[in-house]
CSV table of C-alpha atoms in Angstrom, one decimal:
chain,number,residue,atom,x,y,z
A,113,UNK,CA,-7.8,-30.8,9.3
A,114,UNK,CA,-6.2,-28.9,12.5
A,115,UNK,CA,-8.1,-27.8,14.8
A,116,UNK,CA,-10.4,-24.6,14.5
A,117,UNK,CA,-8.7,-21.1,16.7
A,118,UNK,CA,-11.1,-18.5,17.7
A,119,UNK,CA,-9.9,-15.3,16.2
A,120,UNK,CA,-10.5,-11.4,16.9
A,121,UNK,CA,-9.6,-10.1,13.5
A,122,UNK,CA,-8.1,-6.5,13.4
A,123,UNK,CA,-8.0,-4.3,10.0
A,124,UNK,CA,-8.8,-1.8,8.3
A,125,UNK,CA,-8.9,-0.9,4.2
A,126,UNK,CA,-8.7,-3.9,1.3
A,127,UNK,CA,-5.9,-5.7,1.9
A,128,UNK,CA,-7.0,-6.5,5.8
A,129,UNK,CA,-10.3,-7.7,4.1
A,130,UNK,CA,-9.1,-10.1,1.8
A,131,UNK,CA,-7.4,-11.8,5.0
A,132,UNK,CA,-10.3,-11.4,6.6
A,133,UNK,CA,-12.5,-13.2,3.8
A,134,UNK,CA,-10.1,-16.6,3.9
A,135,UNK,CA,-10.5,-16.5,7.4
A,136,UNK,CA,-14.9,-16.1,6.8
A,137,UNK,CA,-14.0,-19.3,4.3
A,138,UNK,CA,-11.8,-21.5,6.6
A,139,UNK,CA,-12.8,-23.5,9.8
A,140,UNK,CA,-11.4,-20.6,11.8
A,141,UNK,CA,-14.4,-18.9,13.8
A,142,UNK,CA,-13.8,-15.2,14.2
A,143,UNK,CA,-15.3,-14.3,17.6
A,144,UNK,CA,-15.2,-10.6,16.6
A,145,UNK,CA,-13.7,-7.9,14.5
A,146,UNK,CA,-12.1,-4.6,15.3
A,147,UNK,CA,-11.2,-2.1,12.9
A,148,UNK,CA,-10.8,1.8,12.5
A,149,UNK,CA,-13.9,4.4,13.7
A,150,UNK,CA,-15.8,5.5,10.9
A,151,UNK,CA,-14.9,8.6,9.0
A,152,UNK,CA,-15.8,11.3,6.7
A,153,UNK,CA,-14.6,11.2,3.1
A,154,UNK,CA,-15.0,12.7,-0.5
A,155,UNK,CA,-16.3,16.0,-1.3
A,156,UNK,CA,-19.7,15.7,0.4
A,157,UNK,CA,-17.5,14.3,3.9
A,158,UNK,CA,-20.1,11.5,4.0
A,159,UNK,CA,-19.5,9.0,7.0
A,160,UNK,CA,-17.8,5.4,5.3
A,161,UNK,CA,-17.2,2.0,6.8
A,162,UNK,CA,-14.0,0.8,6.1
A,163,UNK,CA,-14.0,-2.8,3.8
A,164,UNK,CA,-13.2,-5.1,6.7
A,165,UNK,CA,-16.5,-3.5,8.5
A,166,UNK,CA,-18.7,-3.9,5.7
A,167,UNK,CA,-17.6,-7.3,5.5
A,168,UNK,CA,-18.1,-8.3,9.4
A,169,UNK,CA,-21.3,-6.7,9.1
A,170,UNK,CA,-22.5,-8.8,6.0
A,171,UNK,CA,-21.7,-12.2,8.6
A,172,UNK,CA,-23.0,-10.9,11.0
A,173,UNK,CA,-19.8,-11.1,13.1
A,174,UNK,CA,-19.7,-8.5,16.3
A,175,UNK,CA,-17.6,-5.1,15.0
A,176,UNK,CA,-15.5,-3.0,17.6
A,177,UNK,CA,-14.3,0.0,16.9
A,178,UNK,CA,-11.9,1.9,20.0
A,179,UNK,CA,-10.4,5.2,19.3
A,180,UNK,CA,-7.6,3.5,21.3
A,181,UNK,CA,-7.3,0.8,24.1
A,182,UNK,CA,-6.2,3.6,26.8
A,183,UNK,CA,-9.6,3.0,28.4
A,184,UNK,CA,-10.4,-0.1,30.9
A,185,UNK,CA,-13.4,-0.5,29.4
A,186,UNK,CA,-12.2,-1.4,25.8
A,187,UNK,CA,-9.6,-3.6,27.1
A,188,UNK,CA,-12.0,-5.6,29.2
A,189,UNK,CA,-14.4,-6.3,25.6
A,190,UNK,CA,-11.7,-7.3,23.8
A,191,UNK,CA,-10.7,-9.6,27.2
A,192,UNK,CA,-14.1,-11.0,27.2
A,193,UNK,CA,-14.2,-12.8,24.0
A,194,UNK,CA,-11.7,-14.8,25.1
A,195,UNK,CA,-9.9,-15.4,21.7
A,196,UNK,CA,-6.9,-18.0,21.2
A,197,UNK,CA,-5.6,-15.1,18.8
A,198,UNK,CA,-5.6,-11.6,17.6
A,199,UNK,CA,-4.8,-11.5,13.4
A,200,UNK,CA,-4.1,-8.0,12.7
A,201,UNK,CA,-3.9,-6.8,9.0
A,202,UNK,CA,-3.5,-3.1,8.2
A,203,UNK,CA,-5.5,-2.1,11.0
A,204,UNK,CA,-3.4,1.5,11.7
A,205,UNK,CA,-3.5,1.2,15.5
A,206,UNK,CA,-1.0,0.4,17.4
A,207,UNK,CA,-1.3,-1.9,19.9
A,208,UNK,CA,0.0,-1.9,23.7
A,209,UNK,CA,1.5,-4.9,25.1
A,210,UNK,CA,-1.4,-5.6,27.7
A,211,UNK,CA,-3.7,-5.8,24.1
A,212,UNK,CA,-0.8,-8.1,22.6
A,213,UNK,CA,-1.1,-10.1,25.7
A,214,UNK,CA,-4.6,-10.7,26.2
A,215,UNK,CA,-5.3,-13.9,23.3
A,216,UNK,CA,-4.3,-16.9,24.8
A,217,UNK,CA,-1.6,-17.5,21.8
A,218,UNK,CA,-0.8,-13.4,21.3
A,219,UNK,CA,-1.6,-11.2,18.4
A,220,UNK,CA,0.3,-12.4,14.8
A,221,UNK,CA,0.8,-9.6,11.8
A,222,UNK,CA,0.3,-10.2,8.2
A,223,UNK,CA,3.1,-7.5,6.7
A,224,UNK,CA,3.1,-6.6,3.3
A,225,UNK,CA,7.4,-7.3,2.4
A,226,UNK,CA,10.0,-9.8,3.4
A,227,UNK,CA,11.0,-8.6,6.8
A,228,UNK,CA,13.1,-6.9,8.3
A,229,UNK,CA,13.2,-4.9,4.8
A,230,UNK,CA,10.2,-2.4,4.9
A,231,UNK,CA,9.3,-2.4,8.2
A,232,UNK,CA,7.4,0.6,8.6
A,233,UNK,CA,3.4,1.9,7.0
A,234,UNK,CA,4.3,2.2,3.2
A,235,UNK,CA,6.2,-1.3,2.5
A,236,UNK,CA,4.1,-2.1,-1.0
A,237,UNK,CA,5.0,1.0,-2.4
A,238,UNK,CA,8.5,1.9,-1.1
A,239,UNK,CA,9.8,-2.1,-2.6
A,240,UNK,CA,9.3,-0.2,-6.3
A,241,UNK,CA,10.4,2.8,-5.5
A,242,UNK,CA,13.5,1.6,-4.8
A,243,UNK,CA,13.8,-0.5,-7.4
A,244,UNK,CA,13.7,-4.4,-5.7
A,245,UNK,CA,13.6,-7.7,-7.5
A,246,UNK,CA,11.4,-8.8,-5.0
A,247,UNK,CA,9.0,-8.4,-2.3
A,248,UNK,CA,6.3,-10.9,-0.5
A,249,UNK,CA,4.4,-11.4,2.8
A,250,UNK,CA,5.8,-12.0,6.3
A,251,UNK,CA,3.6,-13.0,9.0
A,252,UNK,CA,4.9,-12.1,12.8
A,253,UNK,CA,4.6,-12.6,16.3
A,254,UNK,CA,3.5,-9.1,17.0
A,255,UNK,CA,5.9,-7.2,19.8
A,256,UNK,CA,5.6,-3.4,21.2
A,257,UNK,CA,8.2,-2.5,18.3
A,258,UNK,CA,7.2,-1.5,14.7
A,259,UNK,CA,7.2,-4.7,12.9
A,260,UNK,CA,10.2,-5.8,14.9
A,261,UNK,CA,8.5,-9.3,16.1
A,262,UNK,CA,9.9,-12.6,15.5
A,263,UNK,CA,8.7,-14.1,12.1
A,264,UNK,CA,6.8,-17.1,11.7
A,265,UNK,CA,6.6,-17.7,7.9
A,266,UNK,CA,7.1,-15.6,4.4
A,267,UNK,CA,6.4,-15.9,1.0
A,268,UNK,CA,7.9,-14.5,-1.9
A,269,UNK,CA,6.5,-12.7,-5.0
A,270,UNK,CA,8.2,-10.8,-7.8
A,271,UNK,CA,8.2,-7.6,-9.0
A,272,UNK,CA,8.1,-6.8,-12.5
A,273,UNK,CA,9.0,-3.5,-14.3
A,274,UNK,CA,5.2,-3.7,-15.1
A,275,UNK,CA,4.1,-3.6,-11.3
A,276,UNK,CA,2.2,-0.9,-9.8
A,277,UNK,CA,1.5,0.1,-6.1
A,278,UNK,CA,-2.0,-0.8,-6.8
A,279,UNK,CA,-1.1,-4.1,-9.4
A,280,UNK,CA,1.3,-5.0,-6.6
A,281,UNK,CA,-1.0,-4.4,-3.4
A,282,UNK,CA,-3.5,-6.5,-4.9
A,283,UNK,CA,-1.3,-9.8,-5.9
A,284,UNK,CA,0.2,-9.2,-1.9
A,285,UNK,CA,-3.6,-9.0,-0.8
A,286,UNK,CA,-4.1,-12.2,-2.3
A,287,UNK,CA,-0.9,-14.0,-0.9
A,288,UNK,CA,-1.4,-12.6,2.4
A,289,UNK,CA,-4.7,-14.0,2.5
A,290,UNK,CA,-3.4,-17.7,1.8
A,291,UNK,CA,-0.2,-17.7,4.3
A,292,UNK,CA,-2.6,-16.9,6.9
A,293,UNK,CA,-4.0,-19.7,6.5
A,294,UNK,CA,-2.0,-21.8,6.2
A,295,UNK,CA,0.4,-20.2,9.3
A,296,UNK,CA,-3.2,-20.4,11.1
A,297,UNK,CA,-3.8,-24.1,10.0
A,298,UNK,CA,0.2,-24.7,11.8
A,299,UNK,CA,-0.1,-23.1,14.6
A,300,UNK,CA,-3.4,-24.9,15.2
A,301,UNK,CA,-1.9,-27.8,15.4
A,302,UNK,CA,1.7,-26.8,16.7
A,303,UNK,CA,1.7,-23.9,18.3
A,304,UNK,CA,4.0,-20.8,17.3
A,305,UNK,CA,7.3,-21.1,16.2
A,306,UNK,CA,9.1,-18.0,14.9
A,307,UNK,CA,12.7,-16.9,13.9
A,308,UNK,CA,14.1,-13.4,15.0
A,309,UNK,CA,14.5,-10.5,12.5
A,310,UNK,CA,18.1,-9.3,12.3
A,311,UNK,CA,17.4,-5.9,13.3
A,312,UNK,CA,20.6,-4.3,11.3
A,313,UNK,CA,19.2,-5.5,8.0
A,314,UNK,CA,16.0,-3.1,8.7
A,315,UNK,CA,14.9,-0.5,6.8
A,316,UNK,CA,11.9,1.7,6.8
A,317,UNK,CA,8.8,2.3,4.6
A,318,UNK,CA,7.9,5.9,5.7
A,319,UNK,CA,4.3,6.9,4.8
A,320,UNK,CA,3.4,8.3,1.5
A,321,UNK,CA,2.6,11.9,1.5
A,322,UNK,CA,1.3,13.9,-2.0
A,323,UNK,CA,3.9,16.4,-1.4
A,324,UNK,CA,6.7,13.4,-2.6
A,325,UNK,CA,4.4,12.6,-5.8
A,326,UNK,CA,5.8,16.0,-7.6
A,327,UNK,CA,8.4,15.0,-9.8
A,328,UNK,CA,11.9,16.3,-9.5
A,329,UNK,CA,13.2,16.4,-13.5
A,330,UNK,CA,16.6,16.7,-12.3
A,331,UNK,CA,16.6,13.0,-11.0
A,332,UNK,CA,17.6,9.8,-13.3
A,333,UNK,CA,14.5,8.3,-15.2
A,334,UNK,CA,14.7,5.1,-14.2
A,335,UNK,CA,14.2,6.3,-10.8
A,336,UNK,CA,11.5,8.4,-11.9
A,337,UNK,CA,9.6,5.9,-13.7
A,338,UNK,CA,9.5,3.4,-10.5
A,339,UNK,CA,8.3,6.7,-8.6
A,340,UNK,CA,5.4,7.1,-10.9
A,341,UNK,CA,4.8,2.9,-10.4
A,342,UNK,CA,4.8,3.4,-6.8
A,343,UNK,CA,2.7,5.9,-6.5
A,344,UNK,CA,0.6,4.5,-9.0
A,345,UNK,CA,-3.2,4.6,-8.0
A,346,UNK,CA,-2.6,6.4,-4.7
A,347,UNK,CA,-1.1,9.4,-4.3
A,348,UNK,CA,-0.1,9.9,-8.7
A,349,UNK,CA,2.8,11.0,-9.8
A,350,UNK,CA,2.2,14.7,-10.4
A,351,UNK,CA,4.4,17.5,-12.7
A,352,UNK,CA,3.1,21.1,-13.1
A,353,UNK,CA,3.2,22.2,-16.7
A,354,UNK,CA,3.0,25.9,-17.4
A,355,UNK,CA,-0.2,26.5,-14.5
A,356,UNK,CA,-1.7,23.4,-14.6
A,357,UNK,CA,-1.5,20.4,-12.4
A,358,UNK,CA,-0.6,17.0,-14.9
A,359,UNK,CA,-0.9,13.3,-12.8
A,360,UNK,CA,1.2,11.3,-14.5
A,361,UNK,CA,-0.1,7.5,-14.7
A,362,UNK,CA,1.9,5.4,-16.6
A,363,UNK,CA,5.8,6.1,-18.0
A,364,UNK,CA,9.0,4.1,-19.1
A,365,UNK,CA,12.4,5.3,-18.6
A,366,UNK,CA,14.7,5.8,-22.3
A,367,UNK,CA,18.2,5.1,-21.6
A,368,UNK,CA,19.5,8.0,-23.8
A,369,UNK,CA,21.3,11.2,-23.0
A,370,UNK,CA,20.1,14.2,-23.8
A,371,UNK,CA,21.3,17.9,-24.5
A,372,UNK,CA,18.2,19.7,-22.9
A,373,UNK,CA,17.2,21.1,-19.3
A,374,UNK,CA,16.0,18.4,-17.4
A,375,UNK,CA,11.7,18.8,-17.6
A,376,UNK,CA,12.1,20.1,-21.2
A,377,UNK,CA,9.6,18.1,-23.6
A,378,UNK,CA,11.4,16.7,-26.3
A,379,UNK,CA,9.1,15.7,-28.6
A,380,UNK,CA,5.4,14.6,-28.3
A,381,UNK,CA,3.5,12.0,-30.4
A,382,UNK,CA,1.3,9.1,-30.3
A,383,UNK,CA,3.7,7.2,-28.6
A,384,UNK,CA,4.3,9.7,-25.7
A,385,UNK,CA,5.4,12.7,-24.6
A,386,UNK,CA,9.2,12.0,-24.1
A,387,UNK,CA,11.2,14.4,-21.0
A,388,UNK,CA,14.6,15.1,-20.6
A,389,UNK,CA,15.6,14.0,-17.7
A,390,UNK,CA,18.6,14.9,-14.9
A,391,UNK,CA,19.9,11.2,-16.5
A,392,UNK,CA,18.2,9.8,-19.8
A,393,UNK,CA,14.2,10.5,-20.4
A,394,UNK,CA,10.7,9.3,-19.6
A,395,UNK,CA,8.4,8.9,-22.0
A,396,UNK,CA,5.3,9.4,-20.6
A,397,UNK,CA,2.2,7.7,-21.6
A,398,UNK,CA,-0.9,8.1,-19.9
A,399,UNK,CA,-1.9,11.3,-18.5
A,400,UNK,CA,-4.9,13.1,-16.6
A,401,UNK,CA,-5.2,16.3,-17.2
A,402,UNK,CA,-6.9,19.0,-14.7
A,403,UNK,CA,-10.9,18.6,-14.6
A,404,UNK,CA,-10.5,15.4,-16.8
A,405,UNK,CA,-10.2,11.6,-16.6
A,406,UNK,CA,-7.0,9.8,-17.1
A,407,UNK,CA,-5.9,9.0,-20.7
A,408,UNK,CA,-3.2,7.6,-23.5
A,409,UNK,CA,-0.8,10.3,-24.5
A,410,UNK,CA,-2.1,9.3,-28.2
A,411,UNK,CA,-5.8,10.1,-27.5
A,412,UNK,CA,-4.6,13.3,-25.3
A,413,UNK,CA,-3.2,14.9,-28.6
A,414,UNK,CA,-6.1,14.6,-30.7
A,415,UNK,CA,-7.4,18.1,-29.2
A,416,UNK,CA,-5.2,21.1,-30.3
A,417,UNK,CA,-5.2,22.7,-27.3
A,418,UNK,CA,-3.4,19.4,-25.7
A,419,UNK,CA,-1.2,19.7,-28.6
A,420,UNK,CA,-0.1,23.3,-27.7
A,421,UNK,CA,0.4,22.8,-23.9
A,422,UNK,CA,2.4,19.7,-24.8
A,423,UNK,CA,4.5,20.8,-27.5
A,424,UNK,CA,8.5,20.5,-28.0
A,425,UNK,CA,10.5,22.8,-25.8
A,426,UNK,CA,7.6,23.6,-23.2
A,427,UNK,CA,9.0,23.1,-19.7
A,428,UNK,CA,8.0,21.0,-16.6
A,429,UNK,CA,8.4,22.8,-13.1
A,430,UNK,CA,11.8,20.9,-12.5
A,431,UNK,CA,9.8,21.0,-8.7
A,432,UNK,CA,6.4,22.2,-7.3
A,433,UNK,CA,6.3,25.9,-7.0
């Protein structure tokens, strides 16, 4: 067995906390965890902790939370643990180089792609959206840049045309959480050694907004469907049908032309409602409809009022309006 590090562990929402629970389960000790200030969510704006709190909190491991490290005062705490290194995991705060410089061996990043491809705050999602083979986990010697730092290791995971943002997130949550350990369990015993990114192969995983989830009709359905995957649980694929608001779950693409306005409904049945499309059609298959939970398309149509508002020839909003 290496040797154990002591860690200050930085993060934030689920996938820093599955890092943060192999680290609880190796013979790493975490000298103290920083994550994001509380905040208000959901309708009644009641203060949360974030995952990776709750989780320091149930060890009993000291929690941290600075707005920023501007202040002399928060970089002196985070000076006086005295940590061999800073793992940061989705924490969504940047860092200044007197923070990266302050752990004896630096600050390392667990990054959700295979750098330099998807640098950036949305990598999970964007790698479907765009339609890649592939994706997996790089872990970094953090630098001032955005996810510019010299690698250390990867690993690679597949995507299949079944993969979601959330189905995805989840299996890179996982696999993030063993390369740490095993990059930890390395550079334990040998220090850091890391290999440059070549900066003109990067590209950039902007943040999702909902405003992007509207589907445009007049796009090809393959690129549609990989949209609605993406976006898939957070922020849903949406389409406006007549005056209502539809989230649109789950869809497959239909490679066949067709003679109708892109967002016209072709026909509707227990398999789906199928779309013309600016290229081919979607047949879409799970739904939600305003004031409702998400359902199949075939349950959906067993009220007549679903059957009327998604009947042949009614018309998606080709945008949001």
């Amino acid at each position: 067995m290496s040797k154990s590090l002591n860690v200050i562990f930085a993060g934030t929402p689920d996938f820093a906390a599955s890092s943060l629970q192999a680290l609880l389960d190796s013979h790493h000790q975490i000298v103290a965890v920083y994550t994001q200030p509380d905040r208000q969510s959901g309708r009644g704006k009641k203060i949360t902790m974030s995952p990776v709190k709750e989780l320091a909190l149930e060890h009993d491991i000291p929690v941290e939370q600075p707005v920023n490290f501007k202040d002399e005062n928060a970089k002196q705490i985070l000076k006086d643990y005295n940590a061999d290194i800073m793992v940061v995991v989705a924490y969504g705060l940047l860092l200044p180089q007197v923070v990266l410089d302050t752990p004896r061996l630096g600050c390392i990043n667990v990054h959700g792609s295979l750098l330099p491809r998807w640098r950036g705050a949305a990598p999970i999602q964007r790698a479907i959206e765009a339609g890649d083979a592939e994706t997996g986990i790089t872990i970094m010697q953090m630098e001032a840049g955005l996810d510019t730092g010299p690698m250390i290791s990867k690993a690679i995971t597949p995507i299949t045309k079944q993969d979601t943002g959330a189905t995805l997130h989840d299996k890179l949550a996982l696999q993030g959480a063993e390369l740490l350990i095993s990059t930890m369990n390395t550079i334990a015993k040998d220090g850091i050694a890391a290999e440059p990114q070549d900066h003109s192969l990067a590209t950039y995983a902007h943040k999702l907004s909902k405003q992007e989830a509207f589907i445009d009709w007049s796009k090809d359905a393959i690129a549609i469907e990989r949209a609605i995957r993406a976006f898939n649980s957070w922020p849903v694929a949406q389409a406006q049908l007549g005056d209502k608001i539809i989230r649109v779950w789950q869809a497959r693409s239909v490679l066949q032309p067709s003679n109708d306005t892109a967002g016209t409904i072709i026909k509707a049945d227990k398999e789906g409602v199928l779309v013309s499309c600016g290229q081919n059609q979607l047949l879409l298959t799970e739904l939600q409809l305003p004031g409702s939970r998400k359902m199949s398309v075939k349950d959906l149509l067993n009220a007549p009022k679903n059957q009327e508002l998604l009947a042949k020839g009614s018309q998606f909003h080709l945008n949001q309006e």
